[in-house]
mmCIF file of C-alpha atoms in Angstrom:
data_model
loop_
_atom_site.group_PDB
_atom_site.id
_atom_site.type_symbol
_atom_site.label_atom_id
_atom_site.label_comp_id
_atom_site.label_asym_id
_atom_site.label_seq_id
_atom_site.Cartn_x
_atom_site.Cartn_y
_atom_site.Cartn_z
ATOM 1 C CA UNK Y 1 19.434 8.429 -25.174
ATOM 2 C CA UNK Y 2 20.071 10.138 -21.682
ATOM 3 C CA UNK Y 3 19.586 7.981 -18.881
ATOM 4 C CA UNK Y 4 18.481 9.548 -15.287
ATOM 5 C CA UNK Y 5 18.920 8.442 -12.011
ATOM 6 C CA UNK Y 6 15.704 8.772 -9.939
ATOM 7 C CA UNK Y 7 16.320 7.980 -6.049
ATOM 8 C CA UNK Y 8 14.172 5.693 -4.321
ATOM 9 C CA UNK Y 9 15.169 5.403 -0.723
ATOM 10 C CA UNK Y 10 14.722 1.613 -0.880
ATOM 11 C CA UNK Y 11 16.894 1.125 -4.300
ATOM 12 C CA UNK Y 12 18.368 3.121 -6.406
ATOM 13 C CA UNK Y 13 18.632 2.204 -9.949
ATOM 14 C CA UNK Y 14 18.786 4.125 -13.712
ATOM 15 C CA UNK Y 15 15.451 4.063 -15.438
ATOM 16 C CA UNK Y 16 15.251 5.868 -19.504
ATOM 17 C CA UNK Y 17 13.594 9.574 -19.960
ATOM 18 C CA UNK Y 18 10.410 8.446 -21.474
ATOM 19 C CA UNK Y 19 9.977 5.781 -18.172
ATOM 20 C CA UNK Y 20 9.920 8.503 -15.920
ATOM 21 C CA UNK Y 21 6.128 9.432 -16.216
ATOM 22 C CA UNK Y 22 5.157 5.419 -16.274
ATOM 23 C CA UNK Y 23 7.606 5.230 -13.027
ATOM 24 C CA UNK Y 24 6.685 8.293 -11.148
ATOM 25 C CA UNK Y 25 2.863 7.325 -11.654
ATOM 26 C CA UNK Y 26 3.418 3.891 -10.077
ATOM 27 C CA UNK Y 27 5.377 5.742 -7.006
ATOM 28 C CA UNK Y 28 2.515 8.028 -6.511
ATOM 29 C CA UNK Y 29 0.139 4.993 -6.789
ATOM 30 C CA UNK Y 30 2.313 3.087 -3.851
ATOM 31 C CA UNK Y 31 1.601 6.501 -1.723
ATOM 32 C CA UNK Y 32 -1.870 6.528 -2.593
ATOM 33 C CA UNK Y 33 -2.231 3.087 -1.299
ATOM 34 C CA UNK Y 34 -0.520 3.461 1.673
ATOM 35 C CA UNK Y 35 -2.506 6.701 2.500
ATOM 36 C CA UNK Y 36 -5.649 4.764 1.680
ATOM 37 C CA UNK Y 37 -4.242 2.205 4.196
ATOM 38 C CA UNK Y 38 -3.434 5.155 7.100
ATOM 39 C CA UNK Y 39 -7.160 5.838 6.799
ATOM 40 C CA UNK Y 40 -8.674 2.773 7.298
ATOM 41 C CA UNK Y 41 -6.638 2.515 9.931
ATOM 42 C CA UNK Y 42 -7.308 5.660 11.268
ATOM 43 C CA UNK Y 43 -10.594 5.490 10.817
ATOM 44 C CA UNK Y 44 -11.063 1.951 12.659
ATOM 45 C CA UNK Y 45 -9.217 3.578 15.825
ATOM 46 C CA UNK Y 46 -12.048 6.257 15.865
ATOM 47 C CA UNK Y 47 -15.127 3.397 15.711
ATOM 48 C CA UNK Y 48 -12.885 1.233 18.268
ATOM 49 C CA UNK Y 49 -12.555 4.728 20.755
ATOM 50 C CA UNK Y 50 -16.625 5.531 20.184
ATOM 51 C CA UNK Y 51 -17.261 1.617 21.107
ATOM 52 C CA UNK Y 52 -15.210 1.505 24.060
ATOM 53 C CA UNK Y 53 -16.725 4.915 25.037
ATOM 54 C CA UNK Y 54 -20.503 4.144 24.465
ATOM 55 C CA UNK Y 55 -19.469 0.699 26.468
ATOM 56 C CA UNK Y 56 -18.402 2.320 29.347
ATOM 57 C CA UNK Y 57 -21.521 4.244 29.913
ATOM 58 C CA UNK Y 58 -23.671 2.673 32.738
ATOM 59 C CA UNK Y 59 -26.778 5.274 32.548
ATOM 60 C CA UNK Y 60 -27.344 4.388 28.526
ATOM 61 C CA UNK Y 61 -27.281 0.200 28.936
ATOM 62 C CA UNK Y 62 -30.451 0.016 26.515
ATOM 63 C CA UNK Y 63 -27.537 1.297 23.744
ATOM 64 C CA UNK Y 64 -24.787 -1.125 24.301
ATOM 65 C CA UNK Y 65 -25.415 -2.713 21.109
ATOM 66 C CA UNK Y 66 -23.883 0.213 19.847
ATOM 67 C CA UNK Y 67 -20.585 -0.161 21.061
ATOM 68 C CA UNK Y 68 -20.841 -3.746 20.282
ATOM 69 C CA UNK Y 69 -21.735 -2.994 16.581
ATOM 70 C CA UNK Y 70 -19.161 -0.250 16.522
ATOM 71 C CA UNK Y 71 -16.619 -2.396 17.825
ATOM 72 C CA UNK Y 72 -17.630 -5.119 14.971
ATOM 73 C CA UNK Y 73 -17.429 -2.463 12.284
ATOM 74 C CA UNK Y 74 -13.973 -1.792 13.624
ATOM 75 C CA UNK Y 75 -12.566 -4.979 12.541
ATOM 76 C CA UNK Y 76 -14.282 -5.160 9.565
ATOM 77 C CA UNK Y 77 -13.074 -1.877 8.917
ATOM 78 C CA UNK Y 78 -9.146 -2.699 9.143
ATOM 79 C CA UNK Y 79 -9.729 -6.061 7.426
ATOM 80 C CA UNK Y 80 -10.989 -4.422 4.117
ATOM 81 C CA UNK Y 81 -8.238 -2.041 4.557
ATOM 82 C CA UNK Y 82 -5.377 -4.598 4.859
ATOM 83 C CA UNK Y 83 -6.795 -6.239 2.335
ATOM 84 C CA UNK Y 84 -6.607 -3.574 -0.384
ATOM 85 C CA UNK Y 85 -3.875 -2.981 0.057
ATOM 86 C CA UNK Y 86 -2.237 -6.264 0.208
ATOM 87 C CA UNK Y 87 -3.873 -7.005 -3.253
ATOM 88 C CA UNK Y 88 -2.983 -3.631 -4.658
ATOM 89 C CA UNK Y 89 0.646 -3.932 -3.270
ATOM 90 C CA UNK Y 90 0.784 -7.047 -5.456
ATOM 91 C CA UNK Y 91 -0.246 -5.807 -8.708
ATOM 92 C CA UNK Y 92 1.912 -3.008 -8.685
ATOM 93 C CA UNK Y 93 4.734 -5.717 -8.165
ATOM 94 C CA UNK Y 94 3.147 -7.830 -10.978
ATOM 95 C CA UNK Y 95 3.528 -4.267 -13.124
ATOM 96 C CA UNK Y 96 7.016 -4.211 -12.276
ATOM 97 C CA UNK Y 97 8.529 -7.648 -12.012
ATOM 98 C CA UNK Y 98 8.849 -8.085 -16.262
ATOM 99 C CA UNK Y 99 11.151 -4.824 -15.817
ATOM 100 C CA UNK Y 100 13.348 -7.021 -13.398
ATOM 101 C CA UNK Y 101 13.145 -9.990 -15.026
ATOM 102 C CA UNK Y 102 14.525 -8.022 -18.452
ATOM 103 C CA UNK Y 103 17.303 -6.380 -16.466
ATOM 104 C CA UNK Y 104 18.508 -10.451 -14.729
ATOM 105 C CA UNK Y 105 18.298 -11.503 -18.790
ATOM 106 C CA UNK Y 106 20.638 -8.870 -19.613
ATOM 107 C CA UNK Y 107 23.084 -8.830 -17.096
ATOM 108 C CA UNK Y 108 23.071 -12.770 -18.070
ATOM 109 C CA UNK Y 109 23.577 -12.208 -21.610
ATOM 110 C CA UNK Y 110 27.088 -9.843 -20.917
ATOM 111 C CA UNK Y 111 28.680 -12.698 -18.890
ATOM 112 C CA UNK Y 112 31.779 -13.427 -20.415
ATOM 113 C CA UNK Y 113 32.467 -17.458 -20.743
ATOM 114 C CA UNK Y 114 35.835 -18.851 -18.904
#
């Protein structure tokens, strides 16, 4: 069995030919998550811009409520975000942490006694 080399830019490490697909899924998964993060994020900034805006406009003070509500969503907005994908972030790492715990039990096992 060929082994390949993939590179991560966090840790390098050798992974078998039929892993590949299983591994290269969970890296685009990590992306995904962290684009899904970006947009939350991204996406808060524009309600916390449009709040501040429709706050700072003295002729329209019946629709202040608004900016209030815009500035609530906001938060709520970059809450659910983190939140995602803080509890994605950990399954992935639940998916992987049996591969490391295999890899600790064999580099235990090939120890020679002194």
């Amino acid at each position: 069995m060929r082994r390949v080399k993939l590179y991560n830019p966090f840790k390098t490490r050798m992974i078998d030919e039929k892993f590949i697909r299983e591994h290269l899924a969970l890296e685009r998964t990590k992306l995904a998550n962290e684009r899904t993060l970006l947009s939350y994020i991204r996406s808060s900034l524009y309600l916390f811009i449009g709040g501040l805006a429709i706050l700072q406009i003295k002729e329209y003070e019946h629709v202040q409520w608004l900016g209030y509500l815009s500035l609530f969503i906001c938060i709520v907005f970059i809450s659910i975000g983190i939140y995602r994908y803080i509890h994605l972030n950990r399954k992935l790492r639940m998916l992987l942490q049996p591969e490391e715990v295999e890899e600790k039990s064999k580099k235990e096992e090939f120890k020679p006694d002194l």
